Amino acid sequence: TTVETSAPTGPEPPPPVRDWPACDLDGTGFDPVLAQLMREGPLTRIRLPFGEGWAWLATRYQDVKLITNDPRFGRADVTRRQVTRLAPNFAPRPGSLAWTDQPDHNRLRKAVAGAFTVSAMKRLRPRAQRILDELVDGIVRDGPPADLVERVLEPFPLTVVSEVMGVPPADREQVHFWTRRIISTSGGAEAAEQAKTGLYGWIRTIVRARAHSIPGKDGEDVYTLLGAAVTRGEISEEEAVGLAGPLQIGGEAVTHNCGQMLYLLLTRPELMRRMRDRPEARGPVYDELLRYIPHRSTVGLARIALEDVEIAGHRIAEGEPVYVSYLAANRDPDVFPDPDGIHPDRDPNPHLAFGNGPHFCTGAVLARLQTEVLVGTLLDRLPGLRLAVPADEVRWRHQTMIRGPRTLPVTW
Ligand code: HEM
């Protein structure tokens, strides 16, 4: 930890700048550096492994909600800077929702919103169930043991997302190959770059091919919606490609979040019993686990203060970068009593696992649907489901943005 003194910028002296190295955390434990930062203050300053300088960090629930819903903090400026960050490489594309401020953000989001509505998700559910049933048929046919990551957690979100996006069946194998390459940590940076070029080139072609299709008549999938929006001149082709990429890759979050969730269930018998004994009351347990799961390493994407803003006794000056931690907010004792305990009946449970404000996760309803189908079906169809190795032998992903088990060997 280093201490950096600079001219005071607010009513309170600025807190010291803390180094936050990328730790490879195994299991579902809470990052000890984040826990320390939460103790040090509602507002601290951090330096991550890459990029330049330092950034503010907000960890309290109320501050996180405020910052993420306040137009005085913007994302677009981050793309023109080298803000301190976890990721070694940084090449945001135009059109990505994550990097866009209003009014562009609304315009872009509107172009794909139709594919993610609650009613679209309702129509998707039986298809998602069929996809999962086929995967479970496969492991039942082959018999135990099975690696749930390889057999279910990876293929299920890939296939469901391709349904939502409207990837033609003939192209799926190729699209899934690129997606796996992009998100995998083992193939190397060069392979990932090549896969990106391949995937983004394919996306451009499909958006062009769907230019004259009619949403509703020809489908309500994302590529149909995007093709039509480009034809109507609401978004550019460049934006359509940048918008689609993160959605096509976004299923990865479900793989790892559900991986952590299943690990928690498989290692906490009382929680597993509760899920099995009261299948009709699983909803609140999913929410409590979403609140509890340490989904990501360190923090996500920064915002930049577009003017001076005073928060928690500090002045954040115009131009300074700010991170929020949704993980920390989800452990705020003022909002969640006994925040480090898993309480299946917690009520209310206003967790921020999917973020807050305009950048709230586009795929939240989709992710929730997949979680219910995936976890629920595995519990129902495999009553004896248990780990095939001791819990401390489960291997975890390292050097990744999103935390989760690398393999999940189970038997039943
Ligand atoms: C943004 C969580 C699944 C697409 C986000 C954010 C969080 C989040 C915390 C950031 C909010 C912010 O920037 O302030 C999760 C979790 C998931 C999940 C926990 C699974 C359990 C998905 C899926 C998709 C998706 C399945 C797409 C198919 C996106 C996109 C954004 C986003 C496009 C950027 C939205 C914007 O900036 O406007 N997600 N997500 N996510 N997520 Fe998810």
Coordinates of C-alpha atoms and ligand atoms in Angstrom, one line a residue:
T1 CA 0.0 0.0 0.0
T2 CA 1.3 3.4 -0.9
V3 CA 0.4 6.8 0.4
E4 CA 0.2 9.7 -2.1
T5 CA -0.3 13.2 -0.9
S6 CA -1.8 15.8 -3.2
A7 CA -3.4 19.2 -2.7
P8 CA -6.6 18.8 -0.7
T9 CA -9.6 18.9 -3.1
G10 CA -12.5 18.9 -0.7
P11 CA -13.7 19.8 2.8
E12 CA -12.0 16.6 4.2
P13 CA -8.4 15.8 3.4
P14 CA -8.3 13.3 0.6
P15 CA -7.8 9.7 1.7
P16 CA -4.6 7.9 0.9
V17 CA -4.3 6.1 -2.5
R18 CA -4.5 2.4 -1.9
D19 CA -3.0 -0.1 -4.4
W20 CA -5.5 -2.8 -5.2
P21 CA -3.6 -5.6 -6.9
A22 CA -5.4 -8.3 -8.9
C23 CA -5.6 -11.2 -6.4
D24 CA -6.5 -14.6 -7.6
L25 CA -9.2 -15.4 -5.1
D26 CA -10.4 -19.0 -4.9
G27 CA -13.9 -20.0 -3.7
T28 CA -16.6 -17.5 -3.0
G29 CA -14.8 -15.5 -0.3
F30 CA -15.1 -11.7 -0.3
D31 CA -12.1 -9.8 -1.5
P32 CA -10.1 -8.8 1.7
V33 CA -8.8 -5.6 0.0
L34 CA -12.4 -4.5 -0.7
A35 CA -13.4 -5.4 2.9
Q36 CA -10.5 -3.2 4.1
L37 CA -11.5 -0.3 1.8
M38 CA -15.1 -0.5 3.1
R39 CA -13.8 -0.2 6.6
E40 CA -11.5 2.8 5.7
G41 CA -14.3 5.0 4.6
P42 CA -17.4 5.5 2.6
L43 CA -15.1 7.1 -0.1
T44 CA -11.5 5.9 -0.7
R45 CA -9.0 6.3 -3.5
I46 CA -7.6 3.3 -5.3
R47 CA -4.9 2.4 -7.9
L48 CA -5.5 -0.8 -10.0
P49 CA -2.8 -2.7 -11.9
F50 CA -3.2 -1.0 -15.3
G51 CA -3.9 2.5 -16.6
E52 CA -2.7 5.7 -15.0
G53 CA -3.2 7.6 -11.7
W54 CA -5.9 6.9 -9.1
A55 CA -9.6 6.8 -8.9
W56 CA -12.2 7.4 -6.2
L57 CA -14.1 4.3 -4.9
A58 CA -17.6 4.4 -3.4
T59 CA -18.6 1.4 -1.4
R60 CA -21.7 2.5 0.6
Y61 CA -25.1 1.5 -0.8
Q62 CA -26.5 5.0 -0.8
D63 CA -23.5 6.5 -2.5
V64 CA -23.3 3.7 -5.1
K65 CA -27.0 4.3 -6.0
L66 CA -26.5 8.1 -6.2
I67 CA -23.4 8.0 -8.4
T68 CA -24.8 5.4 -10.8
N69 CA -28.0 7.4 -11.4
D70 CA -26.5 10.9 -11.6
P71 CA -25.8 12.5 -15.0
R72 CA -23.0 14.5 -13.4
F73 CA -20.9 11.2 -13.8
G74 CA -20.3 10.0 -17.4
R75 CA -18.9 7.0 -19.2
A76 CA -18.0 8.5 -22.6
D77 CA -15.0 10.5 -21.2
V78 CA -13.4 7.3 -19.9
T79 CA -12.8 6.1 -23.5
R80 CA -10.5 9.1 -24.1
R81 CA -8.4 8.4 -21.0
Q82 CA -6.2 5.8 -19.5
V83 CA -8.1 5.5 -16.2
T84 CA -6.6 3.2 -13.6
R85 CA -8.2 -0.3 -14.3
L86 CA -8.0 -4.0 -13.8
A87 CA -7.8 -5.0 -17.5
P88 CA -4.5 -4.8 -19.3
N89 CA -6.0 -3.9 -22.7
F90 CA -8.6 -1.2 -23.3
A91 CA -10.2 -0.8 -26.7
P92 CA -13.8 0.3 -26.3
R93 CA -15.8 0.3 -29.6
P94 CA -18.4 2.9 -30.6
G95 CA -21.9 1.7 -30.0
S96 CA -21.2 -0.2 -26.8
L97 CA -23.9 0.7 -24.2
A98 CA -21.4 0.6 -21.4
W99 CA -19.5 3.5 -22.8
T100 CA -22.3 5.8 -23.9
D101 CA -23.9 8.7 -22.1
Q102 CA -27.4 10.2 -22.7
P103 CA -29.0 10.9 -25.1
D104 CA -27.1 8.3 -27.2
H105 CA -27.5 5.6 -24.5
N106 CA -31.3 5.8 -24.7
R107 CA -31.2 5.8 -28.5
L108 CA -29.0 2.7 -28.7
R109 CA -30.8 0.8 -25.9
K110 CA -34.1 1.5 -27.6
A111 CA -32.9 -0.3 -30.7
V112 CA -32.6 -3.6 -28.9
A113 CA -35.0 -3.2 -26.0
G114 CA -37.7 -5.3 -27.8
A115 CA -35.6 -8.4 -27.5
F116 CA -35.2 -8.2 -23.7
T117 CA -38.7 -7.3 -22.5
V118 CA -40.4 -9.4 -19.9
S119 CA -42.9 -10.7 -22.5
A120 CA -40.1 -11.7 -24.9
M121 CA -38.4 -13.5 -22.0
K122 CA -41.6 -15.3 -21.2
R123 CA -41.8 -16.6 -24.8
L124 CA -38.1 -17.6 -24.5
R125 CA -38.6 -19.8 -21.4
P126 CA -39.9 -23.0 -23.0
R127 CA -37.1 -22.8 -25.6
A128 CA -34.5 -22.3 -22.8
Q129 CA -36.0 -25.2 -20.9
R130 CA -35.7 -27.5 -24.0
I131 CA -32.0 -26.5 -24.5
L132 CA -31.2 -27.3 -20.9
D133 CA -33.1 -30.5 -20.9
E134 CA -31.1 -31.7 -23.8
L135 CA -27.9 -30.9 -22.0
V136 CA -29.0 -32.8 -18.9
D137 CA -30.2 -35.7 -21.0
G138 CA -26.6 -35.9 -22.3
I139 CA -24.9 -36.1 -18.8
V140 CA -27.6 -38.6 -17.6
R141 CA -26.9 -40.7 -20.7
D142 CA -23.2 -40.7 -20.1
G143 CA -23.5 -41.2 -16.4
P144 CA -21.6 -39.7 -13.5
P145 CA -19.3 -38.0 -12.9
A146 CA -19.6 -34.9 -15.1
D147 CA -18.0 -31.5 -15.2
L148 CA -21.0 -29.1 -15.0
V149 CA -18.9 -26.2 -16.4
E150 CA -18.2 -28.1 -19.6
R151 CA -21.5 -29.9 -20.0
V152 CA -24.0 -27.3 -18.8
L153 CA -22.7 -24.0 -17.5
E154 CA -20.8 -23.0 -20.7
P155 CA -23.0 -24.4 -23.5
F156 CA -26.4 -23.3 -22.0
P157 CA -25.9 -19.5 -21.9
L158 CA -24.1 -19.6 -25.3
T159 CA -27.1 -21.3 -26.9
V160 CA -29.8 -19.2 -25.2
V161 CA -28.0 -16.0 -26.1
S162 CA -27.8 -17.1 -29.7
E163 CA -31.6 -17.7 -29.6
V164 CA -32.2 -14.1 -28.4
M165 CA -29.7 -12.7 -30.9
G166 CA -31.1 -14.6 -33.8
V167 CA -27.9 -16.5 -34.8
P168 CA -28.9 -18.8 -37.7
P169 CA -28.4 -22.5 -36.7
A170 CA -25.8 -23.0 -39.4
D171 CA -23.6 -20.3 -37.9
R172 CA -23.9 -21.2 -34.3
E173 CA -20.9 -23.5 -34.0
Q174 CA -18.6 -20.9 -35.5
V175 CA -20.1 -18.0 -33.3
H176 CA -19.8 -20.1 -30.2
F177 CA -16.2 -21.0 -31.1
W178 CA -15.3 -17.3 -31.4
T179 CA -17.1 -16.5 -28.2
R180 CA -15.3 -19.2 -26.2
R181 CA -12.0 -18.0 -27.6
I182 CA -12.7 -14.4 -26.5
I183 CA -13.7 -15.2 -23.0
S184 CA -11.3 -18.1 -22.4
T185 CA -8.1 -17.3 -20.5
S186 CA -6.1 -20.3 -21.8
G187 CA -6.0 -19.6 -25.5
G188 CA -3.7 -16.5 -25.2
A189 CA -4.2 -12.9 -26.2
E190 CA -3.5 -13.3 -29.9
A191 CA -6.1 -16.1 -30.3
A192 CA -8.6 -13.9 -28.5
E193 CA -7.9 -11.0 -30.8
Q194 CA -8.3 -13.1 -33.9
A195 CA -11.6 -14.4 -32.5
K196 CA -12.8 -10.9 -32.0
T197 CA -12.0 -9.9 -35.5
G198 CA -13.9 -13.0 -36.7
L199 CA -16.9 -12.4 -34.5
Y200 CA -17.2 -8.7 -35.2
G201 CA -16.8 -9.3 -39.0
W202 CA -19.6 -11.9 -38.8
I203 CA -21.8 -9.5 -36.8
R204 CA -21.4 -6.8 -39.5
T205 CA -22.5 -9.3 -42.2
I206 CA -25.5 -10.5 -40.3
V207 CA -26.7 -6.9 -39.5
R208 CA -26.4 -6.1 -43.2
A209 CA -28.2 -9.3 -44.2
R210 CA -31.1 -8.4 -41.9
A211 CA -31.3 -4.8 -43.1
H212 CA -34.7 -5.3 -44.8
S213 CA -36.3 -7.7 -42.5
I214 CA -39.4 -6.5 -40.6
P215 CA -39.3 -6.9 -36.8
G216 CA -42.4 -8.8 -35.6
K217 CA -42.9 -10.5 -39.0
D218 CA -39.4 -11.8 -39.5
G219 CA -38.6 -12.2 -35.8
E220 CA -37.9 -10.1 -32.7
D221 CA -34.3 -11.2 -32.4
V222 CA -31.5 -8.7 -31.8
Y223 CA -30.0 -8.9 -35.3
T224 CA -33.4 -8.3 -36.9
L225 CA -34.0 -5.3 -34.6
L226 CA -30.5 -3.9 -35.4
G227 CA -30.8 -4.4 -39.1
A228 CA -34.1 -2.5 -39.1
A229 CA -32.8 0.3 -36.9
V230 CA -29.9 0.8 -39.2
T231 CA -32.2 0.9 -42.2
R232 CA -34.4 3.5 -40.5
G233 CA -31.3 5.6 -39.8
E234 CA -31.7 5.4 -36.0
I235 CA -28.3 3.9 -35.4
S236 CA -25.2 3.6 -37.7
E237 CA -23.9 0.2 -38.8
E238 CA -20.8 0.8 -36.7
E239 CA -23.0 1.3 -33.7
A240 CA -25.0 -1.8 -34.4
V241 CA -21.9 -3.9 -34.4
G242 CA -20.5 -2.3 -31.2
L243 CA -23.9 -2.7 -29.6
A244 CA -24.3 -6.4 -30.5
G245 CA -20.8 -7.6 -29.6
P246 CA -21.1 -7.3 -25.8
L247 CA -24.6 -8.9 -25.9
Q248 CA -23.4 -11.8 -27.9
I249 CA -20.6 -12.4 -25.4
G250 CA -22.6 -11.4 -22.3
G251 CA -23.8 -15.0 -21.6
E252 CA -20.4 -15.6 -20.0
A253 CA -21.6 -13.8 -16.8
V254 CA -24.3 -16.5 -16.4
T255 CA -21.8 -19.3 -16.7
H256 CA -19.7 -18.0 -13.8
N257 CA -22.4 -16.6 -11.6
C258 CA -24.4 -19.8 -11.8
G259 CA -21.1 -21.7 -11.2
Q260 CA -20.6 -19.8 -8.0
M261 CA -24.3 -20.3 -7.1
L262 CA -24.1 -24.1 -7.6
Y263 CA -20.9 -24.3 -5.6
L264 CA -22.6 -22.5 -2.7
L265 CA -25.5 -24.8 -2.9
L266 CA -23.3 -27.9 -3.1
T267 CA -21.2 -26.9 -0.1
R268 CA -24.1 -25.7 2.2
P269 CA -26.4 -28.6 2.9
E270 CA -28.9 -26.5 4.8
L271 CA -29.3 -24.2 1.8
M272 CA -29.6 -27.1 -0.6
R273 CA -32.2 -28.7 1.6
R274 CA -34.2 -25.4 1.6
M275 CA -34.1 -25.3 -2.2
R276 CA -35.2 -28.9 -2.5
D277 CA -37.9 -28.8 0.3
R278 CA -39.6 -25.7 -0.9
P279 CA -39.2 -25.5 -4.7
E280 CA -42.1 -23.0 -4.9
A281 CA -40.1 -20.6 -2.8
R282 CA -36.8 -20.6 -4.6
G283 CA -37.2 -17.1 -6.0
P284 CA -36.0 -15.2 -2.9
V285 CA -33.1 -17.6 -2.5
Y286 CA -31.8 -16.8 -6.0
D287 CA -31.9 -13.1 -5.1
E288 CA -30.1 -13.7 -1.8
L289 CA -27.4 -15.6 -3.6
L290 CA -27.2 -13.0 -6.4
R291 CA -26.6 -10.4 -3.6
Y292 CA -24.0 -12.5 -1.9
I293 CA -22.0 -13.9 -4.8
P294 CA -18.7 -12.0 -5.4
H295 CA -19.4 -11.9 -9.1
R296 CA -16.3 -10.0 -10.3
S297 CA -12.7 -9.2 -9.4
T298 CA -12.1 -5.6 -8.1
V299 CA -14.4 -3.2 -9.9
G300 CA -16.0 -2.8 -13.3
L301 CA -16.0 0.3 -15.4
A302 CA -15.2 3.8 -14.1
R303 CA -17.2 7.0 -14.5
I304 CA -15.8 10.5 -14.8
A305 CA -17.1 13.5 -12.9
L306 CA -18.4 16.0 -15.4
E307 CA -18.4 18.8 -12.8
D308 CA -17.4 19.1 -9.1
V309 CA -19.6 16.9 -6.9
E310 CA -19.5 16.6 -3.1
I311 CA -20.1 13.2 -1.7
A312 CA -19.6 11.9 1.9
G313 CA -17.6 15.0 2.9
H314 CA -15.2 14.9 -0.1
R315 CA -15.2 17.0 -3.2
I316 CA -14.9 14.9 -6.4
A317 CA -13.4 17.4 -8.9
E318 CA -14.5 17.7 -12.5
G319 CA -12.5 15.2 -14.6
E320 CA -11.7 12.8 -11.7
P321 CA -12.5 9.1 -12.3
V322 CA -14.9 7.3 -9.9
Y323 CA -15.6 3.6 -9.4
V324 CA -18.5 2.1 -7.5
S325 CA -18.5 -1.4 -6.0
Y326 CA -21.9 -3.1 -6.4
L327 CA -20.3 -6.0 -4.4
A328 CA -19.6 -3.7 -1.5
A329 CA -23.0 -2.0 -1.7
N330 CA -24.6 -5.5 -1.5
R331 CA -22.8 -6.0 1.9
D332 CA -23.8 -2.6 3.4
P333 CA -25.0 -3.4 6.9
D334 CA -27.3 -0.4 6.9
V335 CA -29.4 -2.0 4.1
F336 CA -28.7 -5.7 4.6
P337 CA -28.5 -6.8 8.3
D338 CA -25.8 -9.5 8.8
P339 CA -24.6 -8.8 5.3
D340 CA -22.0 -11.6 5.3
G341 CA -24.6 -14.3 6.1
I342 CA -26.8 -16.0 3.5
H343 CA -30.5 -15.5 4.6
P344 CA -32.9 -17.2 2.2
D345 CA -35.8 -15.3 3.6
R346 CA -34.2 -11.8 3.5
D347 CA -37.0 -9.3 2.8
P348 CA -36.7 -6.7 1.4
N349 CA -33.6 -7.5 -0.7
P350 CA -32.9 -4.5 -2.9
H351 CA -29.6 -5.9 -4.1
L352 CA -27.5 -4.3 -6.9
A353 CA -26.1 -7.5 -8.5
F354 CA -27.3 -6.2 -11.9
G355 CA -26.2 -2.6 -11.3
N356 CA -28.3 0.5 -11.0
G357 CA -29.3 3.5 -13.1
P358 CA -29.2 3.8 -16.9
H359 CA -26.4 1.3 -17.2
F360 CA -28.4 -1.4 -15.3
C361 CA -27.6 -4.8 -16.9
T362 CA -29.4 -5.2 -20.3
G363 CA -29.5 -8.9 -19.8
A364 CA -30.8 -8.9 -16.2
V365 CA -34.2 -10.6 -16.9
L366 CA -32.5 -13.0 -19.3
A367 CA -29.8 -13.8 -16.7
R368 CA -32.5 -14.4 -14.1
L369 CA -34.4 -16.6 -16.4
Q370 CA -31.4 -18.7 -17.2
T371 CA -30.4 -19.0 -13.5
E372 CA -33.9 -20.3 -12.6
V373 CA -34.0 -22.8 -15.5
L374 CA -30.4 -24.0 -15.0
V375 CA -30.2 -24.3 -11.2
G376 CA -33.8 -25.4 -10.8
T377 CA -33.7 -28.1 -13.5
L378 CA -30.4 -29.5 -12.2
L379 CA -31.8 -29.8 -8.7
D380 CA -35.1 -31.4 -9.9
R381 CA -33.6 -33.9 -12.3
L382 CA -30.6 -34.9 -10.2
P383 CA -31.9 -35.4 -6.7
G384 CA -28.6 -36.8 -5.4
L385 CA -26.5 -34.1 -7.0
R386 CA -23.2 -33.5 -5.0
L387 CA -19.6 -32.6 -5.6
A388 CA -17.4 -35.4 -6.9
V389 CA -14.3 -34.0 -5.2
P390 CA -13.7 -32.3 -1.8
A391 CA -14.8 -28.7 -1.9
D392 CA -11.3 -27.4 -1.5
E393 CA -10.2 -29.3 -4.7
V394 CA -12.5 -27.3 -6.9
R395 CA -10.3 -25.2 -9.2
W396 CA -11.1 -21.5 -9.8
R397 CA -10.6 -19.1 -12.6
H398 CA -7.6 -16.9 -12.3
Q399 CA -6.7 -13.5 -13.9
T400 CA -10.2 -12.9 -15.1
M401 CA -12.7 -10.1 -14.7
I402 CA -15.5 -12.5 -13.6
R403 CA -14.9 -15.0 -10.8
G404 CA -16.2 -18.6 -11.0
P405 CA -15.2 -22.3 -10.9
R406 CA -13.0 -23.5 -13.7
T407 CA -14.5 -27.0 -13.4
L408 CA -17.3 -28.3 -11.2
P409 CA -17.0 -32.0 -11.0
V410 CA -20.3 -33.5 -9.7
T411 CA -21.9 -36.9 -9.3
W412 CA -25.5 -37.9 -8.5
Ligands
HEM1 C1 -24.1 -4.4 -17.5 C2 -24.3 -7.8 -14.0 C3 -25.7 -11.1 -17.3 C4 -25.4 -7.7 -20.8 C5 -24.0 -5.1 -16.3 C6 -23.6 -4.5 -15.0 C7 -23.6 -5.4 -14.1 C8 -24.1 -6.6 -14.7 C9 -23.3 -5.3 -12.6 C10 -23.0 -3.1 -14.9 C11 -23.8 -1.9 -14.5 C12 -23.0 -0.7 -14.6 O1 -22.1 -0.5 -15.5 O2 -23.1 0.2 -13.7 C13 -24.6 -9.0 -14.6 C14 -24.8 -10.3 -13.9 C15 -25.2 -11.2 -14.9 C16 -25.3 -10.6 -16.1 C17 -24.5 -10.5 -12.4 C18 -25.5 -12.7 -14.7 C19 -25.8 -13.3 -13.6 C20 -25.8 -10.5 -18.5 C21 -26.2 -11.1 -19.8 C22 -26.1 -10.1 -20.8 C23 -25.6 -8.9 -20.1 C24 -26.7 -12.5 -19.9 C25 -26.5 -10.1 -22.2 C26 -26.9 -11.1 -22.9 C27 -25.0 -6.6 -20.2 C28 -24.7 -5.3 -20.9 C29 -24.4 -4.4 -20.0 C30 -24.4 -5.1 -18.7 C31 -24.9 -5.1 -22.4 C32 -24.0 -2.9 -20.2 C33 -25.3 -2.1 -20.0 C34 -25.1 -0.6 -20.1 O3 -24.0 -0.1 -19.8 O4 -26.1 0.1 -20.4 N1 -24.3 -6.4 -16.0 N2 -24.9 -9.2 -15.9 N3 -25.4 -9.2 -18.8 N4 -24.7 -6.4 -18.9 FE1 -24.9 -7.8 -17.4

